[in-house]
Short mmCIF file of C-alpha atoms and ligand atoms in Angstrom, two decimals:
data_model
loop_
_atom_site.label_atom_id
_atom_site.label_comp_id
_atom_site.label_asym_id
_atom_site.label_seq_id
_atom_site.Cartn_x
_atom_site.Cartn_y
_atom_site.Cartn_z
CA UNK Z 1 141.15 -88.32 71.53
CA UNK Z 2 142.84 -86.88 74.57
CA UNK Z 3 146.46 -87.85 74.05
CA UNK Z 4 147.46 -86.38 77.39
CA UNK Z 5 146.98 -89.88 78.69
CA UNK Z 6 150.15 -90.83 76.87
CA UNK Z 7 152.06 -88.73 79.33
CA UNK Z 8 150.82 -90.83 82.21
CA UNK Z 9 153.09 -93.60 80.89
CA UNK Z 10 156.46 -93.72 82.61
CA UNK Z 11 159.80 -93.36 80.90
CA UNK Z 12 163.44 -92.76 81.98
CA UNK Z 13 166.21 -90.84 80.26
CA UNK Z 14 169.05 -92.95 78.83
CA UNK Z 15 171.90 -92.63 76.58
CA UNK Z 16 171.90 -95.43 74.07
CA UNK Z 17 175.37 -95.94 72.45
CA UNK Z 18 177.03 -97.90 69.74
CA UNK Z 19 180.00 -97.44 67.32
CA UNK Z 20 180.79 -96.63 63.79
CA UNK Z 21 184.15 -97.29 61.97
CA UNK Z 22 185.93 -94.61 63.75
CA UNK Z 23 184.14 -93.45 66.94
CA UNK Z 24 181.57 -93.95 69.61
CA UNK Z 25 178.12 -92.83 68.82
CA UNK Z 26 175.01 -92.33 70.91
CA UNK Z 27 171.65 -90.63 71.49
CA UNK Z 28 169.08 -90.06 74.23
CA UNK Z 29 166.30 -92.54 74.48
CA UNK Z 30 163.32 -92.51 76.82
CA UNK Z 31 161.90 -95.83 75.62
CA UNK Z 32 164.03 -98.46 77.22
CA UNK Z 33 162.39 -101.37 78.96
CA UNK Z 34 163.29 -104.87 80.20
CA UNK Z 35 161.04 -107.39 78.35
CA UNK Z 36 162.17 -110.67 79.98
CA UNK Z 37 164.06 -111.68 82.93
CA UNK Z 38 165.96 -114.91 82.05
CA UNK Z 39 167.79 -114.44 79.88
CA UNK Z 40 167.33 -110.63 80.35
CA UNK Z 41 166.26 -108.87 77.18
CA UNK Z 42 165.85 -105.15 76.72
CA UNK Z 43 163.81 -103.31 74.03
CA UNK Z 44 164.66 -99.82 72.90
CA UNK Z 45 163.02 -97.52 70.38
CA UNK Z 46 165.31 -95.43 68.18
CA UNK Z 47 164.20 -93.00 65.27
CA UNK Z 48 165.19 -94.01 61.79
CA UNK Z 49 166.79 -90.60 61.18
CA UNK Z 50 169.16 -90.97 64.29
CA UNK Z 51 172.65 -91.96 63.25
CA UNK Z 52 172.83 -94.23 66.16
CA UNK Z 53 170.12 -96.36 64.66
CA UNK Z 54 172.12 -97.28 61.52
CA UNK Z 55 175.23 -97.76 63.71
CA UNK Z 56 173.45 -100.28 65.96
CA UNK Z 57 172.24 -102.09 62.86
CA UNK Z 58 175.86 -102.47 61.62
CA UNK Z 59 177.62 -103.08 64.93
CA UNK Z 60 174.93 -105.26 66.28
CA UNK Z 61 175.42 -104.16 69.75
CA UNK Z 62 174.45 -101.26 72.00
CA UNK Z 63 174.93 -100.00 75.55
CA UNK Z 64 172.51 -98.22 77.77
CA UNK Z 65 173.73 -95.54 80.17
CA UNK Z 66 171.17 -94.95 82.94
CA UNK Z 67 171.14 -91.27 83.68
CA UNK Z 68 170.37 -89.96 87.20
CA UNK Z 69 168.82 -86.70 88.52
CA UNK Z 70 172.30 -85.25 89.06
CA UNK Z 71 173.64 -86.10 85.62
CA UNK Z 72 175.05 -83.00 83.87
CA UNK Z 73 172.20 -81.59 81.83
CA UNK Z 74 174.60 -80.87 79.05
CA UNK Z 75 174.84 -84.68 78.50
CA UNK Z 76 171.09 -84.58 77.70
CA UNK Z 77 171.65 -81.49 75.48
CA UNK Z 78 174.59 -83.06 73.63
CA UNK Z 79 173.13 -86.65 73.10
CA UNK Z 80 169.59 -85.49 72.66
CA UNK Z 81 169.86 -82.48 70.38
CA UNK Z 82 173.00 -82.98 68.34
CA UNK Z 83 173.97 -85.71 65.86
CA UNK Z 84 176.79 -88.19 65.99
CA UNK Z 85 176.97 -87.72 62.25
CA UNK Z 86 178.57 -84.32 62.83
CA UNK Z 87 180.45 -84.64 66.14
CA UNK Z 88 181.96 -87.06 68.64
CA UNK Z 89 179.49 -86.60 71.52
CA UNK Z 90 181.76 -88.53 73.92
CA UNK Z 91 184.57 -86.02 73.44
CA UNK Z 92 183.39 -83.67 76.15
CA UNK Z 93 182.39 -86.31 78.81
CA UNK Z 94 184.06 -88.93 80.86
CA UNK Z 95 183.39 -92.55 79.80
CA UNK Z 96 184.52 -96.12 80.08
CA UNK Z 97 184.31 -98.94 77.77
CA UNK Z 98 182.47 -102.34 78.52
CA UNK Z 99 182.12 -105.11 75.88
CA UNK Z 100 183.71 -102.69 73.44
CA UNK Z 101 180.84 -100.18 74.06
CA UNK Z 102 181.04 -96.72 75.67
CA UNK Z 103 179.27 -95.97 78.96
CA UNK Z 104 178.93 -92.54 80.51
CA UNK Z 105 180.75 -92.06 83.91
CA UNK Z 106 178.01 -89.55 84.90
CA UNK Z 107 175.28 -92.25 85.12
CA UNK Z 108 174.05 -94.85 87.56
CA UNK Z 109 175.37 -97.69 85.51
CA UNK Z 110 174.93 -99.62 82.31
CA UNK Z 111 173.42 -102.39 80.45
CA UNK Z 112 175.12 -103.81 77.35
CA UNK Z 113 173.28 -105.85 74.80
CA UNK Z 114 173.73 -107.80 71.68
CA UNK Z 115 170.86 -107.30 69.14
CA UNK Z 116 168.72 -110.42 68.68
CA UNK Z 117 165.86 -108.75 66.74
CA UNK Z 118 164.37 -105.62 65.27
CA UNK Z 119 160.92 -104.37 64.41
CA UNK Z 120 160.33 -101.52 62.05
CA UNK Z 121 157.56 -98.92 62.64
CA UNK Z 122 156.87 -95.97 60.34
CA UNK Z 123 159.37 -93.80 62.25
CA UNK Z 124 161.30 -95.96 64.74
CA UNK Z 125 163.20 -99.18 64.96
CA UNK Z 126 162.51 -101.29 67.94
CA UNK Z 127 165.70 -103.18 68.89
CA UNK Z 128 165.56 -106.22 70.94
CA UNK Z 129 168.73 -106.84 72.74
CA UNK Z 130 169.96 -109.84 74.79
CA UNK Z 131 171.85 -108.55 77.77
CA UNK Z 132 175.62 -109.17 77.67
CA UNK Z 133 176.46 -107.48 81.04
CA UNK Z 134 175.34 -104.87 83.42
CA UNK Z 135 176.48 -103.00 86.57
CA UNK Z 136 175.11 -100.39 88.96
CA UNK Z 137 177.73 -97.94 90.11
CA UNK Z 138 175.73 -95.28 91.96
CA UNK Z 139 172.53 -95.15 94.09
CA UNK Z 140 171.34 -91.78 92.86
CA UNK Z 141 167.81 -91.37 91.76
CA UNK Z 142 167.41 -92.42 88.21
CA UNK Z 143 166.24 -89.61 85.87
CA UNK Z 144 162.64 -89.97 84.88
CA UNK Z 145 161.14 -88.40 81.76
CA UNK Z 146 158.85 -86.43 84.16
CA UNK Z 147 161.86 -85.15 85.92
CA UNK Z 148 163.37 -84.00 82.66
CA UNK Z 149 160.16 -82.20 81.72
CA UNK Z 150 159.37 -80.73 85.10
CA UNK Z 151 162.72 -79.94 86.75
CA UNK Z 152 165.13 -79.58 83.83
CA UNK Z 153 162.17 -78.05 81.77
CA UNK Z 154 163.44 -79.99 78.76
CA UNK Z 155 161.24 -80.67 75.67
CA UNK Z 156 160.88 -83.68 73.58
CA UNK Z 157 162.64 -83.49 70.38
CA UNK Z 158 160.56 -84.22 67.27
CA UNK Z 159 162.38 -87.55 67.00
CA UNK Z 160 161.43 -88.88 70.29
CA UNK Z 161 158.85 -91.72 70.34
CA UNK Z 162 156.79 -89.76 72.88
CA UNK Z 163 156.69 -86.38 70.93
CA UNK Z 164 153.23 -84.89 70.94
CA UNK Z 165 153.26 -81.65 69.00
CA UNK Z 166 150.10 -80.05 70.49
CA UNK Z 167 151.33 -80.55 74.11
CA UNK Z 168 154.80 -79.49 73.30
CA UNK Z 169 153.56 -76.12 72.03
CA UNK Z 170 151.35 -75.35 75.01
CA UNK Z 171 153.94 -73.19 76.67
CA UNK Z 172 153.15 -69.46 77.01
CA UNK Z 173 153.96 -66.49 79.24
CA UNK Z 174 157.15 -64.60 80.00
CA UNK Z 175 159.50 -67.13 78.64
CA UNK Z 176 162.31 -67.57 76.20
CA UNK Z 177 162.71 -70.79 74.30
CA UNK Z 178 165.96 -72.26 72.93
CA UNK Z 179 165.36 -72.90 69.28
CA UNK Z 180 168.02 -75.71 69.31
CA UNK Z 181 166.77 -77.92 72.14
CA UNK Z 182 163.61 -76.35 73.29
CA UNK Z 183 164.87 -75.42 76.82
CA UNK Z 184 162.62 -72.73 78.44
CA UNK Z 185 164.21 -69.85 80.31
CA UNK Z 186 161.68 -68.06 82.59
CA UNK Z 187 162.12 -64.24 83.06
CA UNK Z 188 161.72 -60.94 81.53
CA UNK Z 189 165.19 -60.76 79.80
CA UNK Z 190 167.80 -63.33 79.15
CA UNK Z 191 171.18 -62.33 80.88
CA UNK Z 192 173.78 -61.04 78.35
CA UNK Z 193 176.11 -64.04 78.70
CA UNK Z 194 173.33 -66.57 78.91
CA UNK Z 195 174.12 -69.96 77.58
CA UNK Z 196 171.51 -72.77 77.25
CA UNK Z 197 172.09 -75.09 80.15
CA UNK Z 198 170.83 -78.05 78.19
CA UNK Z 199 172.54 -77.78 74.82
CA UNK Z 200 175.10 -75.09 75.34
CA UNK Z 201 173.65 -72.78 72.52
CA UNK Z 202 174.31 -68.96 72.80
CA UNK Z 203 171.69 -66.46 74.01
CA UNK Z 204 171.10 -65.45 70.29
CA UNK Z 205 169.24 -68.59 69.46
CA UNK Z 206 166.51 -68.00 72.18
CA UNK Z 207 163.23 -66.50 70.98
CA UNK Z 208 160.51 -65.03 73.07
CA UNK Z 209 157.42 -67.21 73.62
CA UNK Z 210 154.21 -65.36 73.61
FE1 FE P 113 169.36 -75.40 74.09
#
């Protein structure tokens, strides 16, 4: 089997958000798609281990912030590689609330949904959401998963539906890898004050890839 073909499927980069009793929660999702047009329904895939998964199940609503190519990469680092169990991911970023759901300012716009069905796989829950409302606020190029990989040099976390271990481990050469988020720095030496542009981790967590 040549599972590289899976990388020819297209994905975006989104922040899927919901709430727990005390705060807003959210995580990065790349599998978000419109399933029907009228009424509009949206399907998303969220790992069982993601805190956002259990919050959506309790709150029964979620929002999707559609990131663009100029979105601060720290948003991807924070929402993709940290857990809302431990921190309030929204604390560092501007956001507004629509239908009692958080939406990131630094995105093209949003879709809010009420959950109308779920399907469990071994690792992920597929949530089917009926759209409550949506808006487009910016005309910037939406961030594709390809852009995330090629330009931001981001990696798939293990909990991503599209994680493929053998492809993720292919990177070799004169490079340093962030052990928190997988970001790759290319060069002989890391600058002394280097901070991971994706997740904000310090230089010390980088390891040489050889
Ligand atoms: Fe990092």
